[in-house]
Amino acid sequence: MHLDLDAFFAAVEQRDKPSLRGKPVIVGGIGLRGVVSTASYEARRYGVGSAMAMSEARRRCPHAAFLAGRFGAYRQASGIVMGLLRELSPLVEPLSLDEAFVDLAAGPERQLGDSALRELAADLRARLTTATDGLTASVGLGSSKFIAKVASELAKPDGVRLVTPGTEVATIAPLPARAIPGVGPATMDRLARLGVQTVADLQRLSAAELVRELGKSAGEHLRALAWAEDDRPVEAERETKSISVEDTFEHDISDATVLGGIADRHAAQVAGRLAKAELFARTVTVKVRWPDFSSVSRSRTLDGATDRVEVVSRVARDLLDGLDTSHGVRLLGVGVSGLVQVAQEPLFDLEASRTGRVVEEAEAPLTRRPAGWLPGSDVVHTHYGPGWVWGSGLGRVTVRFETAATGPGPVRTFAVDDPDLTPPVQPSGPCGGRSATVTKGPRVTKGPPQLANTSCG
DNA sequence: TCTGGGGTCCTAGGACCC
DNA sequence: TCTGGGGTCCTAGGACCC
């Protein structure tokens, strides 16, 4: 089984914000360089979709509600759903907050006929909607991961699709080749040059032709999928291979001191996540995106594995120093890989490596742009109760007072520093979860506090 | 006002080793 | 003096997914 929550982030927002139900809702980065994360079906009718530049989305659907994400709420809903799935089988492989595979054959009811399967799916979807206060999911059932995934795509939105064993090849034949996971824009371009548009076209190519065009691994994999051959197991536990933090700036940055400070901040977060996962890393990578959107990476593998901020920081700065950032940087990222479970500290003379560098006088707190007043975030007013940020600017913030339970509520405007208004809790997660893992230990050189505004999401 | 952030997997070349 | 044949590790880049 493959399960996919429908327009997940937008659906959670509509659930919790009754005034937005039935209206176009777009969740994503609200900054200058944001992109759309999820658009509600109402917004999709205007041609708004995932990964679209937010500026384009605003052009296409100016009357939509544009919201930053509330990842705490999404995580909570996701947890409920994953829990329901684990009741069906211990073998659940989450792909993201809104998607998972379930190996039903590993569960207690391993030999279900078609109608029993449909019943199981219907029952699951009903319980899911109840347990999440109204979210809906699409479910695909099939004899492999690939077929189940294709089936859930065909079931969207809010449906079930069972691909009966034996009908797989016929089911996928008429679909565009692009519907096969792994076939993206670049692969599709290459396939189109071979005259391939549909899966049926793909089936006409030999393995040799595909391997010649796409390489051994991708070619053979694609040929197999075109014939519905897929024996990949559902894997409940996948080990982490890399951890990274990156940030696209509202405006390109060319100041090396500022960039160094940002590298430190990223390194601190990466090291914090390493420690939390009880992992150590051998390779540190820095990624830079230039103003023209091309990007480069530089990495270094250490003799031993570390989870220390100072080490990650120092290596990241060194790697960054090897790049000419004087013409501006659009994005800076710091990542680690080569993860192991035991520390094996590299011989790394931190004191010596600091020679010639200024060590900050005091440990400046990792100040960040206040998280408050991002559109869509939750607030509480002492008199009016819970609500959400509708918009803000010029020292004012507008709040709509409603919750999932109240029905559409009224809008009021306050001064941003109104003492009766409790600002949103620090958002967490991919979009805003930068509340700083400040790791203790030896002092690290910090960049100037309050660095560039960064776009969220 | 073009183009996020966090990942995984693959390829290709060079260094290095036996 | 006229060039092996693996294999592994590392680096860099790219495609793709949600």
CSV table of N, CA, C and O in Angstrom, one decimal, chain A residues 1 5 18 39 41 44 50 64 123 138 142 166 173 200 247 255 258 261 274 285 288 291 319 380 398 401 406 434 456:
chain,number,residue,atom,x,y,z
A,1,MET,N,0.8,-1.2,0.0
A,1,MET,CA,0.0,0.0,0.0
A,1,MET,C,0.9,1.2,0.0
A,1,MET,O,1.9,1.3,0.6
A,5,LEU,N,-1.3,11.8,1.7
A,5,LEU,CA,-2.2,12.8,2.2
A,5,LEU,C,-2.5,13.8,1.1
A,5,LEU,O,-1.5,14.3,0.5
A,18,PRO,N,-10.9,28.0,9.6
A,18,PRO,CA,-12.1,27.8,8.9
A,18,PRO,C,-12.4,28.8,7.8
A,18,PRO,O,-13.1,28.5,6.8
A,39,ALA,N,0.0,23.7,-2.6
A,39,ALA,CA,-1.2,24.5,-3.0
A,39,ALA,C,-2.4,23.7,-2.8
A,39,ALA,O,-2.4,22.5,-3.1
A,41,TYR,N,-6.3,22.5,-3.6
A,41,TYR,CA,-6.8,22.2,-4.9
A,41,TYR,C,-7.5,23.4,-5.5
A,41,TYR,O,-7.5,23.6,-6.7
A,44,ARG,N,-4.8,25.2,-7.1
A,44,ARG,CA,-4.2,24.5,-8.3
A,44,ARG,C,-5.0,24.8,-9.5
A,44,ARG,O,-4.5,24.8,-10.7
A,50,SER,N,3.3,22.9,-6.7
A,50,SER,CA,4.6,22.7,-5.9
A,50,SER,C,5.8,23.2,-6.7
A,50,SER,O,5.9,23.0,-7.9
A,64,ALA,N,-5.2,34.3,-3.2
A,64,ALA,CA,-5.0,33.2,-2.3
A,64,ALA,C,-4.5,33.7,-1.0
A,64,ALA,O,-4.0,34.8,-0.9
A,123,ASP,N,-11.7,1.5,5.2
A,123,ASP,CA,-11.8,1.7,6.7
A,123,ASP,C,-10.6,2.5,7.2
A,123,ASP,O,-10.8,3.4,8.0
A,138,SER,N,-5.2,9.6,-0.2
A,138,SER,CA,-5.4,8.7,-1.3
A,138,SER,C,-4.5,7.5,-1.1
A,138,SER,O,-3.4,7.6,-0.6
A,142,GLY,N,-1.1,-2.3,-4.6
A,142,GLY,CA,-0.6,-3.1,-5.7
A,142,GLY,C,0.5,-4.0,-5.3
A,142,GLY,O,0.8,-4.1,-4.1
A,166,GLY,N,-1.6,-8.9,-12.2
A,166,GLY,CA,-1.8,-9.4,-13.5
A,166,GLY,C,-2.2,-8.3,-14.5
A,166,GLY,O,-2.0,-8.4,-15.7
A,173,ALA,N,0.8,1.2,-19.0
A,173,ALA,CA,1.2,1.4,-20.4
A,173,ALA,C,0.8,2.7,-21.0
A,173,ALA,O,1.5,3.4,-21.6
A,200,ALA,N,4.2,2.9,-22.6
A,200,ALA,CA,4.1,1.9,-23.7
A,200,ALA,C,5.3,2.1,-24.7
A,200,ALA,O,5.9,1.1,-25.2
A,247,ASP,N,20.8,27.8,3.4
A,247,ASP,CA,19.9,29.0,3.5
A,247,ASP,C,20.1,29.8,2.2
A,247,ASP,O,21.2,30.1,1.8
A,255,ASP,N,30.0,39.7,1.4
A,255,ASP,CA,30.9,40.0,2.5
A,255,ASP,C,31.4,38.7,3.2
A,255,ASP,O,30.6,37.9,3.8
A,258,VAL,N,30.6,38.1,6.9
A,258,VAL,CA,29.2,37.7,7.1
A,258,VAL,C,29.0,36.2,6.7
A,258,VAL,O,28.4,35.4,7.4
A,261,GLY,N,30.3,33.9,9.3
A,261,GLY,CA,29.4,33.8,10.4
A,261,GLY,C,28.3,32.9,10.1
A,261,GLY,O,27.8,32.1,11.0
A,274,LEU,N,23.8,16.2,14.7
A,274,LEU,CA,24.6,15.0,14.8
A,274,LEU,C,24.5,14.5,16.2
A,274,LEU,O,24.3,13.3,16.4
A,285,THR,N,31.0,19.1,4.0
A,285,THR,CA,30.8,19.7,2.7
A,285,THR,C,30.2,21.1,2.8
A,285,THR,O,29.3,21.4,3.6
A,288,VAL,N,27.7,26.2,-2.2
A,288,VAL,CA,27.5,27.6,-2.6
A,288,VAL,C,26.7,27.7,-3.9
A,288,VAL,O,27.0,27.0,-4.8
A,291,PRO,N,25.0,33.8,-7.8
A,291,PRO,CA,23.8,34.6,-8.3
A,291,PRO,C,23.2,34.1,-9.6
A,291,PRO,O,22.0,34.3,-9.8
A,319,LEU,N,36.9,25.5,3.7
A,319,LEU,CA,36.4,25.1,2.4
A,319,LEU,C,35.8,26.4,1.7
A,319,LEU,O,36.0,26.6,0.5
A,380,VAL,N,-1.9,34.0,20.4
A,380,VAL,CA,-3.0,34.0,21.4
A,380,VAL,C,-3.2,35.4,21.9
A,380,VAL,O,-2.2,36.0,22.2
A,398,THR,N,-2.2,41.9,11.9
A,398,THR,CA,-3.6,41.6,11.8
A,398,THR,C,-3.8,40.1,12.1
A,398,THR,O,-3.1,39.2,11.6
A,401,PHE,N,-9.3,35.6,14.5
A,401,PHE,CA,-9.6,34.8,15.7
A,401,PHE,C,-10.5,33.6,15.4
A,401,PHE,O,-11.7,33.8,15.3
A,406,THR,N,-14.1,26.6,15.8
A,406,THR,CA,-15.0,27.7,16.0
A,406,THR,C,-15.8,28.1,14.8
A,406,THR,O,-16.8,28.8,14.9
A,434,ARG,N,15.0,27.0,12.8
A,434,ARG,CA,16.4,27.4,13.0
A,434,ARG,C,16.7,27.9,14.3
A,434,ARG,O,17.5,28.7,14.6
A,456,CYS,N,12.1,32.1,4.3
A,456,CYS,CA,11.7,30.9,5.0
A,456,CYS,C,11.1,30.0,4.0
A,456,CYS,O,10.2,30.3,3.2
